[in-house]
Short mmCIF file of C-alpha atoms and ligand atoms in Angstrom, two decimals:
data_model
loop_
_atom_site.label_atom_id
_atom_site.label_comp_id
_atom_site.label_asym_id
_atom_site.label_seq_id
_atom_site.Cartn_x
_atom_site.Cartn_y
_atom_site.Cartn_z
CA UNK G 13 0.00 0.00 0.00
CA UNK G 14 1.47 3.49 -1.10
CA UNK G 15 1.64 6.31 1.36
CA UNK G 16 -0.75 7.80 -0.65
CA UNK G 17 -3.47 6.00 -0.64
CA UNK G 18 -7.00 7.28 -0.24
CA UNK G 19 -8.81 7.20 2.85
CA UNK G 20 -11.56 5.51 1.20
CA UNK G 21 -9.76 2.74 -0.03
CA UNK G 22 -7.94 2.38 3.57
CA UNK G 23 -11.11 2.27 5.57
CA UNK G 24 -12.58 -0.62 3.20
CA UNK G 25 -9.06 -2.54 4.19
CA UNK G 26 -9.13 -1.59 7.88
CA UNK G 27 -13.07 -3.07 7.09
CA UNK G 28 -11.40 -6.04 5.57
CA UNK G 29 -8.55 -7.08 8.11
CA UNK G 30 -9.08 -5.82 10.83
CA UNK G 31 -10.90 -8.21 13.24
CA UNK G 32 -14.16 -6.33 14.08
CA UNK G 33 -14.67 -5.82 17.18
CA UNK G 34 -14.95 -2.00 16.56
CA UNK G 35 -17.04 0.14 15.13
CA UNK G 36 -15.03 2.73 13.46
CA UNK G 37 -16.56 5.63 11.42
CA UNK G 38 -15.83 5.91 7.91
CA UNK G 39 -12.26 8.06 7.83
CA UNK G 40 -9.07 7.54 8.79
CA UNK G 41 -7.32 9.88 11.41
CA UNK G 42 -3.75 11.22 10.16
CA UNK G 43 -2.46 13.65 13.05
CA UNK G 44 -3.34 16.49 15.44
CA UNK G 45 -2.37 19.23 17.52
CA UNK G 46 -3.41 20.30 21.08
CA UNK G 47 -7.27 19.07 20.97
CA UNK G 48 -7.53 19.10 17.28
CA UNK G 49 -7.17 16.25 14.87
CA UNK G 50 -7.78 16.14 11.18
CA UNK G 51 -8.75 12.72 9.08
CA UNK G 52 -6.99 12.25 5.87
CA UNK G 53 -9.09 14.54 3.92
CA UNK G 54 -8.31 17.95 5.77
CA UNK G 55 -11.52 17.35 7.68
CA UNK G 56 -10.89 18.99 11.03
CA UNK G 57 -12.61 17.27 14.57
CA UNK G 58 -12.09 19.01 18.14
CA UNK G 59 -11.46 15.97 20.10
CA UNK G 60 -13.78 16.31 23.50
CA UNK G 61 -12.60 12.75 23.36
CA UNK G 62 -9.10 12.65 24.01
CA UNK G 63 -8.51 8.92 23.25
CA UNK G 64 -10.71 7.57 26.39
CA UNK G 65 -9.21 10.09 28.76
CA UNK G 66 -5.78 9.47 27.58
CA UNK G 67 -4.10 12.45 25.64
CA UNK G 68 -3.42 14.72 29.04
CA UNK G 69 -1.17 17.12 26.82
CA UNK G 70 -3.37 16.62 23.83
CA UNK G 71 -1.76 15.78 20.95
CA UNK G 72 1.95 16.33 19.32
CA UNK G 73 2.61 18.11 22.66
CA UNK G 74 6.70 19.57 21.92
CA UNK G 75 7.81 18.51 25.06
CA UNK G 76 6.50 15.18 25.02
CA UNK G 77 7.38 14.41 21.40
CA UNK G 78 10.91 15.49 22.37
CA UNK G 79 10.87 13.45 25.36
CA UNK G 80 10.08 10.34 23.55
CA UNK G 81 13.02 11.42 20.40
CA UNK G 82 15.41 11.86 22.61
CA UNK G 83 14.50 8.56 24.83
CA UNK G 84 14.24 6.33 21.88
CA UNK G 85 17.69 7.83 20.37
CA UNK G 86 19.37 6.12 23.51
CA UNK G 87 17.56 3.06 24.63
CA UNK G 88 13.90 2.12 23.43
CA UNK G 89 13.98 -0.93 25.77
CA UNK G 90 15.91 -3.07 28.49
CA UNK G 91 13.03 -5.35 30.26
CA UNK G 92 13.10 -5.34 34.35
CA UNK G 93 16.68 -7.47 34.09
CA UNK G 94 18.54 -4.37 34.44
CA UNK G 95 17.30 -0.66 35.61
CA UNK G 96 16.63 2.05 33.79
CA UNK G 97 17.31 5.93 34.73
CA UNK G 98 13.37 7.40 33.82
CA UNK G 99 12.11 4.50 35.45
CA UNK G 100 13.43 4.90 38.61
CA UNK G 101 12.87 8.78 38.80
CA UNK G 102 9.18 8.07 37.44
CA UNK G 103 8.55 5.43 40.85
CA UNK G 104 9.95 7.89 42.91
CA UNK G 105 7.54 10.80 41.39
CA UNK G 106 4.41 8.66 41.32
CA UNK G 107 5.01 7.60 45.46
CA UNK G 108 5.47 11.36 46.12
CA UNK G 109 2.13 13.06 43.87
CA UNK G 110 0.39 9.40 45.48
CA UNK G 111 1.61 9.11 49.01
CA UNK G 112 2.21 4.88 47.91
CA UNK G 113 5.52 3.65 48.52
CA UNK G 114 6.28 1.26 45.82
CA UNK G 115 5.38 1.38 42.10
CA UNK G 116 5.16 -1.76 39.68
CA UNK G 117 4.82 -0.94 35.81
CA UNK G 118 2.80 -2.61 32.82
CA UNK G 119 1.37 -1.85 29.71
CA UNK G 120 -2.22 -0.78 30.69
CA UNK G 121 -5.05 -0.86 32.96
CA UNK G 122 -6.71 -3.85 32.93
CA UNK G 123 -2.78 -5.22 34.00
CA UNK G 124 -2.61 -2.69 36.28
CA UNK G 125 -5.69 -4.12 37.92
CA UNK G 126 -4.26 -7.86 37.30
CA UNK G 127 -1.34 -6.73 39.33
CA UNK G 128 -3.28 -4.90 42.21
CA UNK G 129 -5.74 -8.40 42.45
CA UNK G 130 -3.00 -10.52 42.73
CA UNK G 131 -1.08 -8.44 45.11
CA UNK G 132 -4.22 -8.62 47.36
CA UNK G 133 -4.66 -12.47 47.15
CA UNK G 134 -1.10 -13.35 48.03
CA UNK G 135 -1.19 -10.73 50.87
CA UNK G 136 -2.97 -12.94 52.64
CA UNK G 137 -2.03 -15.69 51.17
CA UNK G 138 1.35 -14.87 52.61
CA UNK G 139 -0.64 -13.82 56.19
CA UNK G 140 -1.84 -17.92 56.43
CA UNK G 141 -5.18 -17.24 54.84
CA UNK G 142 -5.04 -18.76 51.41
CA UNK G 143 -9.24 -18.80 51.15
CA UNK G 144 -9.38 -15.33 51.65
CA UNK G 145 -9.40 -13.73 48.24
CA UNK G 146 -12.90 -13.05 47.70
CA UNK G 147 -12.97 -9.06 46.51
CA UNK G 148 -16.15 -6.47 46.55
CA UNK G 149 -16.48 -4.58 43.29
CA UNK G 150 -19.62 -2.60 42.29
CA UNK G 151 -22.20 -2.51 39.93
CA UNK G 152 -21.56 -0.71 36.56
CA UNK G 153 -17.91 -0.54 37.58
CA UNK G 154 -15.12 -0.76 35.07
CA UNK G 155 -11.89 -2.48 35.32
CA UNK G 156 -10.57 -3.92 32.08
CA UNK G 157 -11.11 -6.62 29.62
CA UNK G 158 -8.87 -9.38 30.96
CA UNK G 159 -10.53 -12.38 32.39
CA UNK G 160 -9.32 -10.83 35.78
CA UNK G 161 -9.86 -7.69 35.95
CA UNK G 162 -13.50 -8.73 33.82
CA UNK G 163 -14.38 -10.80 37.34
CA UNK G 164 -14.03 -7.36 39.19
CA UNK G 165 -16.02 -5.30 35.73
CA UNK G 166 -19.70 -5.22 37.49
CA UNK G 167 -21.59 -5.12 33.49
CA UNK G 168 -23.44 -7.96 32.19
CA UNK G 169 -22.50 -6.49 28.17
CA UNK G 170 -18.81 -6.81 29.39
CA UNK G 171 -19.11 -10.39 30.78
CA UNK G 172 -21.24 -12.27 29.26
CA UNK G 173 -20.45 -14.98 27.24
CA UNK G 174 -16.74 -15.40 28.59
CA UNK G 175 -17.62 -18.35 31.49
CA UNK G 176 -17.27 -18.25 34.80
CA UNK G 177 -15.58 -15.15 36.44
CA UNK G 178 -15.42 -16.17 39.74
CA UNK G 179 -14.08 -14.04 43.33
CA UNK G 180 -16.12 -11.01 42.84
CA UNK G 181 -18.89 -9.94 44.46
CA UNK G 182 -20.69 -6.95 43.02
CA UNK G 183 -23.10 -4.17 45.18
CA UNK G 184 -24.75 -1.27 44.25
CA UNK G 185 -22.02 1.96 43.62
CA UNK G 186 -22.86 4.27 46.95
CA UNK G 187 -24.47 1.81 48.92
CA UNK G 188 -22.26 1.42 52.36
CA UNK G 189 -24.83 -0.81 53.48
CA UNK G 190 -24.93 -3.00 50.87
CA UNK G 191 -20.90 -3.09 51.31
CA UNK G 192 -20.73 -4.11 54.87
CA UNK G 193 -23.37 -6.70 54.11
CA UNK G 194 -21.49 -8.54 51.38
CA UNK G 195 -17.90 -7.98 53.60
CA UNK G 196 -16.76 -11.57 55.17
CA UNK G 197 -13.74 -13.08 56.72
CA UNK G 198 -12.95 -14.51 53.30
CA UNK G 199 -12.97 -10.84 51.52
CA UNK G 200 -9.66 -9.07 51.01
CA UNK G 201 -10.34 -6.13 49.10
CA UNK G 202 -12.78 -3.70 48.13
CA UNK G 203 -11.85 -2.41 44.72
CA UNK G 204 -13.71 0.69 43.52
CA UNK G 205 -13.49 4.09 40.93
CA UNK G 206 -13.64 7.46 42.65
CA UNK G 207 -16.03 7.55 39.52
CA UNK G 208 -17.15 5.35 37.39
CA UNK G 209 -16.05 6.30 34.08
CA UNK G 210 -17.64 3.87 31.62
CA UNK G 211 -20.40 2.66 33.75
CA UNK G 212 -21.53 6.47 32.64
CA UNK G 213 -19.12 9.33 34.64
CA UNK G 214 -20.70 8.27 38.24
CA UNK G 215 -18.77 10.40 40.61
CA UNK G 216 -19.06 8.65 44.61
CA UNK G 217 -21.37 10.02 46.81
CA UNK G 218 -19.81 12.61 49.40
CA UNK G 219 -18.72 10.61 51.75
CA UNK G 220 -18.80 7.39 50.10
CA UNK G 221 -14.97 6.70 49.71
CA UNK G 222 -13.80 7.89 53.31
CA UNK G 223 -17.03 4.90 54.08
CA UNK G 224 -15.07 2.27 52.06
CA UNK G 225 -11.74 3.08 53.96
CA UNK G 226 -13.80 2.39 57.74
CA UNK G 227 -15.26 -0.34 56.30
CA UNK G 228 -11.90 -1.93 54.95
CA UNK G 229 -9.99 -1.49 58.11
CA UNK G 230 -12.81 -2.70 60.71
CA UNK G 231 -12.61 -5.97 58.47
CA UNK G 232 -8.95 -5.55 57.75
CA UNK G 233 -9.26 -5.91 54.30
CA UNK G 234 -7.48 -3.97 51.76
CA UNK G 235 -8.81 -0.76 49.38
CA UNK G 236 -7.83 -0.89 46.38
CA UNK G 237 -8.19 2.13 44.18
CA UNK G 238 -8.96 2.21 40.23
CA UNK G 239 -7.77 5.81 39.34
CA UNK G 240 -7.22 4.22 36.26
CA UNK G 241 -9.38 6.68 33.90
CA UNK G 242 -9.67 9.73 36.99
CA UNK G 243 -6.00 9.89 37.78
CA UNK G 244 -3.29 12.25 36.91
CA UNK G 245 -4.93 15.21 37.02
CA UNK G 246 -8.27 14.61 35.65
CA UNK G 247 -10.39 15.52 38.19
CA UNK G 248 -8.57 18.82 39.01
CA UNK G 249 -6.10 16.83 41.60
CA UNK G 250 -3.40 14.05 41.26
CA UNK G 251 -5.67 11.35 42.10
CA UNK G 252 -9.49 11.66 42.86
CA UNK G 253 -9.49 9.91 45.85
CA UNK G 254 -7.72 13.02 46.99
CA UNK G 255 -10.59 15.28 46.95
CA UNK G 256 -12.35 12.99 49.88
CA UNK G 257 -8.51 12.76 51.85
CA UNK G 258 -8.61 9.09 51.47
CA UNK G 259 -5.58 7.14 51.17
CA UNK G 260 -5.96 3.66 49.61
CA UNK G 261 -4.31 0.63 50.38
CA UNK G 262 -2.76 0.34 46.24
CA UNK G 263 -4.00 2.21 42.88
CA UNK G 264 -4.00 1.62 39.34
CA UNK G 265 -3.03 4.22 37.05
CA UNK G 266 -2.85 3.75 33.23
CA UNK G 267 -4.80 5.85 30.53
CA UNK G 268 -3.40 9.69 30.74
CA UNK G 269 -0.09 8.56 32.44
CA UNK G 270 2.21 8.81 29.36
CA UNK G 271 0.04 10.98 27.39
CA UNK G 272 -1.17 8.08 24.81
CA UNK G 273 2.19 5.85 25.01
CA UNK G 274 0.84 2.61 26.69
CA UNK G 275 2.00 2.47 30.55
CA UNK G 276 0.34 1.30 33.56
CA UNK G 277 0.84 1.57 37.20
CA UNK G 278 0.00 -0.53 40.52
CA UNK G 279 1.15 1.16 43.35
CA UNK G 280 0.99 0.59 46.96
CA UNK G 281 1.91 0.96 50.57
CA UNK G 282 5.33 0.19 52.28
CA UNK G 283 3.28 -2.57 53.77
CA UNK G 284 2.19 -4.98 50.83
CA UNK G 285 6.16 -4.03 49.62
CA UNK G 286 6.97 -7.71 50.64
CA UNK G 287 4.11 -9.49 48.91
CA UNK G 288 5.21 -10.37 45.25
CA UNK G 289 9.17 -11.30 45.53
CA UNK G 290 11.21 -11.77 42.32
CA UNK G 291 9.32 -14.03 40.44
CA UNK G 292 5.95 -13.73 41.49
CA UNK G 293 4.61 -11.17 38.93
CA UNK G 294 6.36 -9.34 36.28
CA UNK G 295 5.90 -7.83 32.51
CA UNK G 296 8.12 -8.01 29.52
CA UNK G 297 7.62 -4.61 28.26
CA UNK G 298 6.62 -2.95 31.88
CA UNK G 299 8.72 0.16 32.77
CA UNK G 300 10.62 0.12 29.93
CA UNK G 301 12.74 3.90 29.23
CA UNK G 302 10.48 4.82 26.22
CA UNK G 303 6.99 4.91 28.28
CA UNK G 304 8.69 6.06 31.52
CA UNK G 305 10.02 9.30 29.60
CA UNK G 306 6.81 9.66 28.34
CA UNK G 307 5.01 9.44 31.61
CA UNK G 308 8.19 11.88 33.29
CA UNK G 309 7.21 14.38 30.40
CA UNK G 310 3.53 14.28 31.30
CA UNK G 311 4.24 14.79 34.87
CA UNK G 312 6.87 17.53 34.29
CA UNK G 313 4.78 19.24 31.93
CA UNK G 314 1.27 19.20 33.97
CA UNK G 315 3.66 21.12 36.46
CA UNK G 316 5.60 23.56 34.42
CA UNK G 317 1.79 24.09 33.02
CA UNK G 318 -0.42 24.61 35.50
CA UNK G 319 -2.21 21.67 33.61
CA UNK G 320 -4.32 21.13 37.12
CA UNK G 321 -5.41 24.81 37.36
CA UNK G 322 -6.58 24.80 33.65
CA UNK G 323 -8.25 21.79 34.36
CA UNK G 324 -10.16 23.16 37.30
CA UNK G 325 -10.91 26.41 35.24
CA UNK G 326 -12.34 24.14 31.85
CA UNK G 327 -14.09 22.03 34.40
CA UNK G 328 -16.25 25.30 35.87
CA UNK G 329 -16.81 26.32 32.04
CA UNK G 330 -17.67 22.66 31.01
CA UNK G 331 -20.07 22.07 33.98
CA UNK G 332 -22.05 25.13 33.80
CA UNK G 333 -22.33 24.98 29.80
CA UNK G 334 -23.62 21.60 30.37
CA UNK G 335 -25.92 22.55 33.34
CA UNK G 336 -27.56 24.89 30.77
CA UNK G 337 -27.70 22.62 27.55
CA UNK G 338 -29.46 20.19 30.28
CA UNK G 339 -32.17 23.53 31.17
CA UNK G 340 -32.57 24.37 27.49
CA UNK G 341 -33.17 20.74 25.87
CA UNK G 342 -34.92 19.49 28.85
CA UNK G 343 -37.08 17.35 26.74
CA UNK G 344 -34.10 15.38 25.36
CA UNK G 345 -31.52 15.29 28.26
CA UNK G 346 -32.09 14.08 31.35
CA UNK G 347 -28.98 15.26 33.68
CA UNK G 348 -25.07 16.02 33.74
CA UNK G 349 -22.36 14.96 35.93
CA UNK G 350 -18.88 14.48 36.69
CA UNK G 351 -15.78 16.20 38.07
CA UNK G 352 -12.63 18.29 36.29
CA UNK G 353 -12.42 17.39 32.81
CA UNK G 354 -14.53 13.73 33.43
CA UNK G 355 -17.94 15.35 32.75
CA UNK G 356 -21.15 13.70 30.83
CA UNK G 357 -24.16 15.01 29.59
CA UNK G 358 -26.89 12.17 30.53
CA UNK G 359 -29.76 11.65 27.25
CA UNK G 360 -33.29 10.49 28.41
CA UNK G 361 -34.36 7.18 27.97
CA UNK G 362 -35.50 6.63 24.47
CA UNK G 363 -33.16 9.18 22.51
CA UNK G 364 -30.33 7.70 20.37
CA UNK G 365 -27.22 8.56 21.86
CA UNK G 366 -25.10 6.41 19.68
CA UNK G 367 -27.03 8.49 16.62
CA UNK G 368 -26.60 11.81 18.58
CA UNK G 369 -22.99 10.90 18.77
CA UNK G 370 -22.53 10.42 14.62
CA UNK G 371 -24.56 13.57 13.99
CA UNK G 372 -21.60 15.07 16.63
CA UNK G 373 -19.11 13.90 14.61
CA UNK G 374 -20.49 14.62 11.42
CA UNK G 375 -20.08 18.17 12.75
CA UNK G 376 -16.90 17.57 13.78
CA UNK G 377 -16.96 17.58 17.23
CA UNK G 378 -15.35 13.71 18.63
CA UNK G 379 -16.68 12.26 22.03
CA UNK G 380 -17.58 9.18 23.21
CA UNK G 381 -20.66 7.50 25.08
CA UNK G 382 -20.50 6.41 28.74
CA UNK G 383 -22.87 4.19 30.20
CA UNK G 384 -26.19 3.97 27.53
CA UNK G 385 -26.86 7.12 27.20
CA UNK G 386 -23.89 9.80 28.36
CA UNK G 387 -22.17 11.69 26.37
CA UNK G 388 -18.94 11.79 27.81
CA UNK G 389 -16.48 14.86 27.56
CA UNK G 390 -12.93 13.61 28.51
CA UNK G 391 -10.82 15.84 26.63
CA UNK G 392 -6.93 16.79 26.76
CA UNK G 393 -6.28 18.40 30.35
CA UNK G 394 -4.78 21.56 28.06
CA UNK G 395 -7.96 22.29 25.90
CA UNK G 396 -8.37 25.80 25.57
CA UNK G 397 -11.26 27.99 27.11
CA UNK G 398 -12.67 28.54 23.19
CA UNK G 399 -12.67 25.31 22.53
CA UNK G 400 -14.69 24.10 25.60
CA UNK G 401 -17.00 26.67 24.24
CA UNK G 402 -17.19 26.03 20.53
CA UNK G 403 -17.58 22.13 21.71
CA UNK G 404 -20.96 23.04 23.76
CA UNK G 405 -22.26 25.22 20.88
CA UNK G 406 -21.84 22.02 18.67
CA UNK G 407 -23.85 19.92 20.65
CA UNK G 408 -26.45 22.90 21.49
CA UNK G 409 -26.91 22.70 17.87
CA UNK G 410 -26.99 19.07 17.21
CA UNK G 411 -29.97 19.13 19.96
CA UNK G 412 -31.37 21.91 18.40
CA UNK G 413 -31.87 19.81 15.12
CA UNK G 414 -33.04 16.56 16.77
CA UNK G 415 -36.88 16.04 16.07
C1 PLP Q 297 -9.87 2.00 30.74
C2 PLP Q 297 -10.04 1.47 32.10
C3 PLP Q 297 -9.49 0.25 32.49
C4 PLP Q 297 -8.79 -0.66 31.53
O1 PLP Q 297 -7.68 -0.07 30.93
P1 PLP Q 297 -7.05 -0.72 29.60
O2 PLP Q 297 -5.81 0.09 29.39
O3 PLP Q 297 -8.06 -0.55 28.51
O4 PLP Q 297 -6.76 -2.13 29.89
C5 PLP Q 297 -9.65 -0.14 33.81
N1 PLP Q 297 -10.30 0.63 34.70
C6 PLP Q 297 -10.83 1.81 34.36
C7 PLP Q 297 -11.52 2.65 35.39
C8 PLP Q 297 -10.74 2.27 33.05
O5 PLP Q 297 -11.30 3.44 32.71
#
């Protein structure tokens, strides 16, 4: 195939081989810049999408292309056999914006989460109680597609049809009640999102998470933390369990970490340092120089940026312009929610969000649907206050024109 070929013949070969479990929209994405991309035709989209929460500097960001040049011009990859100099400064950043004291890296979240499950069974494994490795998850949770971190997902469209996914048992998101009831001596970890990204941007009630740490300790299980989608930065701090002051037991970061390079994270407390000894758990490819530059970029760069404080200032613009696109199409949406730049405007019942979401695109405007029927907006943690703007007025219109 020449570089030159058209988009049109390229999407009827991406229709051809590759295996289709996708749903891809007729063109063919070339590059971007910031929060903009354009397809292969010139046709520019503002991406309110951001990759699923994963472009933090948007895209072709100078100082993370740079970073990621200059890594791969002196060593692309090692495996964990022998150190690596961003890897070690990119632990040591992650325990100090986390408060964990350990970090273990992978490839993405749902291996993130296989690392964080397994460090909780052999805890206690390791403490003489090998039965105890039930977990509590939560309805319309999230947690990745492996069959492990699929036992802890709380959706029937995720699971079914894959077999038994035993160990996890799943309550309603909010309900403290409902959590203490389904805690036993064999349970040892609650696992939960500050907000439940895909399950349709559910942020925790107040209260709710600080709840899940009592609960944890009185039964001496572990809380494990999936900031996976919400963390670095995209609630308007580090982590979002830091808006309620709770510290979890371990965390999972992946997504926005390396700015679209695939990295993930598991990190925990000086306590569970001990549990998975050389052997025990490991990953070709995890930690390797490339992603860890990547990820040091991201960090550096959300500092040298202010990246938090425009996320907190987008958020205020994002929530209110959705707050009023909710008053002014009443008849077709039914609520918003979320937190920093994790925000979703919530269709009613019986409107085609998947067909809102082409006519979106059509206009150029890229975002994805969370849950069946929210619109999620999850865009680069640098878009621009005009863009936020020109974003809502596309989808004020697109309501506008619905019948
Ligand atoms: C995306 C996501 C995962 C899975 O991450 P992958 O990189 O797709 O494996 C797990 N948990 C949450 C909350 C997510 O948003």
């Amino acid at each position: 195939m020449s570089k030159s070929a058209s988009e049109a013949d390229l999407v009827a070969l991406g229709g051809q081989f590759l295996y289709p479990n996708y749903r891809q929209p007729p063109f063919v994405i070339a590059r971007g810049k910031g929060s903009e991309l354009w397809d292969k035709s010139g046709k520019r989209y503002l991406d309110m999408h951001g990759g699923i929460a994963v472009s933090t500097l948007g895209h072709a960001h100078p100082k993370l292309v740079a970073a990621i040049a200059s890594q791969a011009a002196e060593v692309i990859h090692l495996s964990n056999y022998f150190y690596n100099e961003p890897n070690i400064r990119l632990a040591q950043r992650l325990c100090g914006l986390t408060g964990m004291a350990r970090a273990f890296f992978c490839n993405s979240g749902a291996e993130a989460m296989e690392g964080m499950l397994k460090l909780a069974r052999r805890h206690f494994f390791d403490k003489g109680q090998p039965d105890r490795y039930r977990v509590v998850a939560f309805d319309s949770s999230f947690h990745g597609r492996t069959l492990g971190a699929l036992a802890a997902t709380g959706q029937k469209k995720y699971r079914d049809g894959f077999g038994p996914l035993p160990g996890v048992t799943h309550v309603p998101y909010g309900d403290a009640g409902a959590v203490r009831a389904a805690m036993g001596p064999d349970v040892a970890a609650i696992l939960f999102e500050p907000i439940q990204g895909e399950g349709g941007v559910l942020p925790a009630p107040a209260g709710f998470i600080a709840e899940l740490r009592r609960i944890a300790d009185e039964h001496g299980a572990l809380l494990l933390a999936d900031e996976i989608q919400t963390g670095v930065g995209r609630t308007g701090k580090f982590l979002a369990v830091q808006h309620e002051g709770v510290v979890p037991d371990a965390l999972a970061l992946a997504k926005g970490l390396a700015g679209g390079v695939p990295i993930g994270a598991m990190l925990c407390k000086a306590e569970l340092q001990g549990v998975l000894p050389p052997g025990s758990h490991g990953s070709t490819f995890g930690g390797n120089p490339l992603a860890s530059a990547a990820a040091l970029a991201v960090l550096d760069t959300i500092e040298a940026e202010a990246i938090i404080d425009n996320v907190n200032a987008r958020a205020v613009e994002l929530s209110q312009g959705l707050a009023e696109l909710a008053r002014k199409h009443e008849r077709l949406v039914a609520t918003w929610r979320g937190m920093g730049l994790l925000q979703a405007l919530v269709l009613r019942d019986g409107i085609d969000a998947r067909g809102v979401l082409e006519k979106l695109r059509e206009a150029g405007l890229l975002i994805s649907l969370a849950g069946a029927s929210g619109l999620r907006f999850s865009p680069p943690l640098v878009i621009r206050k005009e863009e936020v703007a020109e974003a809502l007025a596309i989808v004020d219109r697109i309501l506008l024109g619905l019948p």
